[in-house]
């Protein structure tokens, strides 16, 4: 009885070790978290944008803004990284509702409601239920 438990314990430890080794190697692609983020019903958020979502997906370091730059509730939704690549998390954009502009506290640059190509954008749609969906698997070109 003890031998079976010991064998099971050793086998579990070996499996755990192998999984850790494979998932931390240079060729490993870990995808912790859902690659598709449901923001919620567009009609509930359209008047409260932009929305900052922090610590999404993976190691909890993906910060994004979801904004509405269209004239129709179901169109014109965008999602983009809240900071430029390589910047620390403290450098996320800040929204100034009076000026209707984003500002970067680290570079002192300002941006409009869609900060453009300086920030990675993700495919953002409104589904048949009226829910805003951000797909992190698909990067897109910012709106003109």
C-alpha atoms as a printed R data frame, in Angstrom:
    type eleno elety resid chain resno       x      y       z
1   ATOM     1    CA   UNK     A     1   0.000  0.000   0.000
2   ATOM     2    CA   UNK     A     2   2.811  2.415   0.926
3   ATOM     3    CA   UNK     A     3   4.698  1.460  -2.202
4   ATOM     4    CA   UNK     A     4   1.776  2.352  -4.482
5   ATOM     5    CA   UNK     A     5   1.371  5.743  -2.808
6   ATOM     6    CA   UNK     A     6   5.102  6.383  -3.090
7   ATOM     7    CA   UNK     A     7   5.140  5.435  -6.773
8   ATOM     8    CA   UNK     A     8   2.158  7.744  -7.422
9   ATOM     9    CA   UNK     A     9   3.879 10.591  -5.573
10  ATOM    10    CA   UNK     A    10   7.133 10.147  -7.491
11  ATOM    11    CA   UNK     A    11   5.253  9.905 -10.812
12  ATOM    12    CA   UNK     A    12   3.342 13.104  -9.999
13  ATOM    13    CA   UNK     A    13   6.568 14.902  -9.135
14  ATOM    14    CA   UNK     A    14   8.160 13.810 -12.406
15  ATOM    15    CA   UNK     A    15   5.143 14.951 -14.440
16  ATOM    16    CA   UNK     A    16   5.145 18.288 -12.623
17  ATOM    17    CA   UNK     A    17   8.881 18.733 -13.268
18  ATOM    18    CA   UNK     A    18   8.490 17.941 -16.984
19  ATOM    19    CA   UNK     A    19   5.555 20.345 -17.379
20  ATOM    20    CA   UNK     A    20   7.472 23.154 -15.663
21  ATOM    21    CA   UNK     A    21  10.537 22.524 -17.834
22  ATOM    22    CA   UNK     A    22   8.510 22.523 -21.042
23  ATOM    23    CA   UNK     A    23   6.496 25.610 -20.157
24  ATOM    24    CA   UNK     A    24   9.518 27.718 -19.212
25  ATOM    25    CA   UNK     A    25  11.755 26.851 -22.138
26  ATOM    26    CA   UNK     A    26  12.623 29.460 -24.804
27  ATOM    27    CA   UNK     A    27  10.264 27.852 -27.333
28  ATOM    28    CA   UNK     A    28   7.306 27.699 -24.934
29  ATOM    29    CA   UNK     A    29   4.202 29.725 -25.632
30  ATOM    30    CA   UNK     A    30   2.174 30.110 -22.479
31  ATOM    31    CA   UNK     A    31  -1.271 31.589 -22.865
32  ATOM    32    CA   UNK     A    32  -2.696 32.013 -19.429
33  ATOM    33    CA   UNK     A    33  -6.065 33.692 -19.457
34  ATOM    34    CA   UNK     A    34  -8.746 33.981 -22.059
35  ATOM    35    CA   UNK     A    35  -7.616 35.480 -25.390
36  ATOM    36    CA   UNK     A    36 -11.100 36.966 -25.841
37  ATOM    37    CA   UNK     A    37 -12.361 39.568 -23.360
38  ATOM    38    CA   UNK     A    38 -16.055 40.395 -23.045
39  ATOM    39    CA   UNK     A    39 -16.330 43.996 -21.875
40  ATOM    40    CA   UNK     A    40 -20.097 44.014 -21.484
41  ATOM    41    CA   UNK     A    41 -23.113 45.438 -23.287
42  ATOM    42    CA   UNK     A    42 -22.137 48.351 -25.518
43  ATOM    43    CA   UNK     A    43 -25.236 50.312 -24.544
44  ATOM    44    CA   UNK     A    44 -24.211 50.159 -20.872
45  ATOM    45    CA   UNK     A    45 -20.747 51.623 -21.467
46  ATOM    46    CA   UNK     A    46 -21.035 53.968 -24.431
47  ATOM    47    CA   UNK     A    47 -21.437 57.033 -22.193
48  ATOM    48    CA   UNK     A    48 -18.703 56.021 -19.743
49  ATOM    49    CA   UNK     A    49 -15.722 55.578 -22.052
50  ATOM    50    CA   UNK     A    50 -12.832 55.293 -22.158
51  ATOM    51    CA   UNK     A    51 -12.650 52.293 -19.851
52  ATOM    52    CA   UNK     A    52  -9.340 51.178 -18.362
53  ATOM    53    CA   UNK     A    53  -8.933 47.456 -17.683
54  ATOM    54    CA   UNK     A    54  -5.788 46.475 -15.832
55  ATOM    55    CA   UNK     A    55  -3.980 43.189 -15.242
56  ATOM    56    CA   UNK     A    56  -5.725 41.243 -17.980
57  ATOM    57    CA   UNK     A    57  -4.518 37.900 -19.323
58  ATOM    58    CA   UNK     A    58  -1.321 36.040 -18.686
59  ATOM    59    CA   UNK     A    59   0.934 37.320 -15.957
60  ATOM    60    CA   UNK     A    60  -1.498 40.128 -15.194
61  ATOM    61    CA   UNK     A    61   0.452 42.845 -16.927
62  ATOM    62    CA   UNK     A    62  -1.817 43.597 -19.878
63  ATOM    63    CA   UNK     A    63  -3.518 46.946 -19.373
64  ATOM    64    CA   UNK     A    64  -5.901 48.144 -22.077
65  ATOM    65    CA   UNK     A    65  -8.273 50.963 -22.803
66  ATOM    66    CA   UNK     A    66 -11.587 50.327 -24.509
67  ATOM    67    CA   UNK     A    67 -13.019 53.424 -26.129
68  ATOM    68    CA   UNK     A    68 -15.920 54.328 -28.379
69  ATOM    69    CA   UNK     A    69 -15.042 56.685 -31.214
70  ATOM    70    CA   UNK     A    70 -18.083 56.079 -33.409
71  ATOM    71    CA   UNK     A    71 -21.480 57.692 -33.749
72  ATOM    72    CA   UNK     A    72 -23.518 54.479 -33.461
73  ATOM    73    CA   UNK     A    73 -23.579 52.408 -30.264
74  ATOM    74    CA   UNK     A    74 -22.638 49.200 -32.103
75  ATOM    75    CA   UNK     A    75 -19.832 50.697 -34.209
76  ATOM    76    CA   UNK     A    76 -16.554 52.488 -33.569
77  ATOM    77    CA   UNK     A    77 -15.283 50.496 -30.586
78  ATOM    78    CA   UNK     A    78 -11.508 50.269 -30.190
79  ATOM    79    CA   UNK     A    79  -9.218 48.558 -27.697
80  ATOM    80    CA   UNK     A    80  -5.536 49.354 -27.310
81  ATOM    81    CA   UNK     A    81  -2.645 48.887 -24.909
82  ATOM    82    CA   UNK     A    82  -2.704 51.502 -22.172
83  ATOM    83    CA   UNK     A    83   1.037 52.157 -22.489
84  ATOM    84    CA   UNK     A    84   3.661 52.031 -25.204
85  ATOM    85    CA   UNK     A    85   5.659 48.837 -25.566
86  ATOM    86    CA   UNK     A    86   8.503 48.494 -23.103
87  ATOM    87    CA   UNK     A    87   7.217 51.135 -20.689
88  ATOM    88    CA   UNK     A    88   6.628 50.257 -17.025
89  ATOM    89    CA   UNK     A    89   3.061 49.849 -15.809
90  ATOM    90    CA   UNK     A    90   3.252 53.263 -14.123
91  ATOM    91    CA   UNK     A    91   3.392 54.860 -17.589
92  ATOM    92    CA   UNK     A    92  -0.167 53.979 -18.592
93  ATOM    93    CA   UNK     A    93  -2.134 56.692 -20.376
94  ATOM    94    CA   UNK     A    94  -4.333 59.007 -18.323
95  ATOM    95    CA   UNK     A    95  -7.638 60.284 -19.729
96  ATOM    96    CA   UNK     A    96  -8.511 63.965 -19.279
97  ATOM    97    CA   UNK     A    97 -12.302 64.219 -19.758
98  ATOM    98    CA   UNK     A    98 -12.260 68.022 -20.065
99  ATOM    99    CA   UNK     A    99  -9.653 68.067 -22.824
100 ATOM   100    CA   UNK     A   100 -10.873 64.720 -24.239
101 ATOM   101    CA   UNK     A   101  -7.271 63.636 -24.592
102 ATOM   102    CA   UNK     A   102  -4.954 60.982 -23.214
103 ATOM   103    CA   UNK     A   103  -1.626 61.973 -21.704
104 ATOM   104    CA   UNK     A   104   1.426 59.827 -21.084
105 ATOM   105    CA   UNK     A   105   2.878 60.725 -17.665
106 ATOM   106    CA   UNK     A   106   6.330 59.429 -18.630
107 ATOM   107    CA   UNK     A   107   6.810 61.040 -22.045
108 ATOM   108    CA   UNK     A   108   4.433 63.993 -21.503
109 ATOM   109    CA   UNK     A   109   2.936 63.349 -24.956
110 ATOM   110    CA   UNK     A   110  -0.791 63.711 -25.518
111 ATOM   111    CA   UNK     A   111  -3.101 61.732 -27.794
112 ATOM   112    CA   UNK     A   112  -6.681 61.954 -28.990
113 ATOM   113    CA   UNK     A   113  -9.428 59.429 -28.195
114 ATOM   114    CA   UNK     A   114  -7.636 56.951 -30.498
115 ATOM   115    CA   UNK     A   115  -3.909 57.292 -29.800
116 ATOM   116    CA   UNK     A   116  -2.999 55.719 -33.124
117 ATOM   117    CA   UNK     A   117  -0.111 53.524 -34.135
118 ATOM   118    CA   UNK     A   118   2.002 54.287 -31.053
119 ATOM   119    CA   UNK     A   119  -0.163 51.758 -29.183
120 ATOM   120    CA   UNK     A   120  -1.041 48.173 -30.082
121 ATOM   121    CA   UNK     A   121  -4.721 47.874 -31.061
122 ATOM   122    CA   UNK     A   122  -6.833 44.714 -30.842
123 ATOM   123    CA   UNK     A   123  -9.806 43.602 -32.881
124 ATOM   124    CA   UNK     A   124 -12.905 44.922 -31.134
125 ATOM   125    CA   UNK     A   125 -16.445 44.078 -32.198
126 ATOM   126    CA   UNK     A   126 -19.988 44.123 -30.893
127 ATOM   127    CA   UNK     A   127 -21.624 40.710 -31.141
128 ATOM   128    CA   UNK     A   128 -25.266 39.842 -31.818
129 ATOM   129    CA   UNK     A   129 -26.051 40.210 -28.100
130 ATOM   130    CA   UNK     A   130 -24.730 43.776 -28.120
131 ATOM   131    CA   UNK     A   131 -21.627 42.821 -26.112
132 ATOM   132    CA   UNK     A   132 -18.279 44.500 -26.827
133 ATOM   133    CA   UNK     A   133 -15.662 41.808 -27.513
134 ATOM   134    CA   UNK     A   134 -11.880 42.347 -27.540
135 ATOM   135    CA   UNK     A   135  -9.849 39.642 -29.276
136 ATOM   136    CA   UNK     A   136  -6.220 39.719 -28.098
137 ATOM   137    CA   UNK     A   137  -5.264 37.201 -30.794
138 ATOM   138    CA   UNK     A   138  -5.858 39.783 -33.535
139 ATOM   139    CA   UNK     A   139  -3.918 43.008 -33.638
140 ATOM   140    CA   UNK     A   140  -5.383 45.602 -35.981
141 ATOM   141    CA   UNK     A   141  -4.369 48.854 -37.595
142 ATOM   142    CA   UNK     A   142  -5.765 51.877 -35.734
143 ATOM   143    CA   UNK     A   143  -8.720 53.685 -37.252
144 ATOM   144    CA   UNK     A   144  -7.777 56.535 -39.635
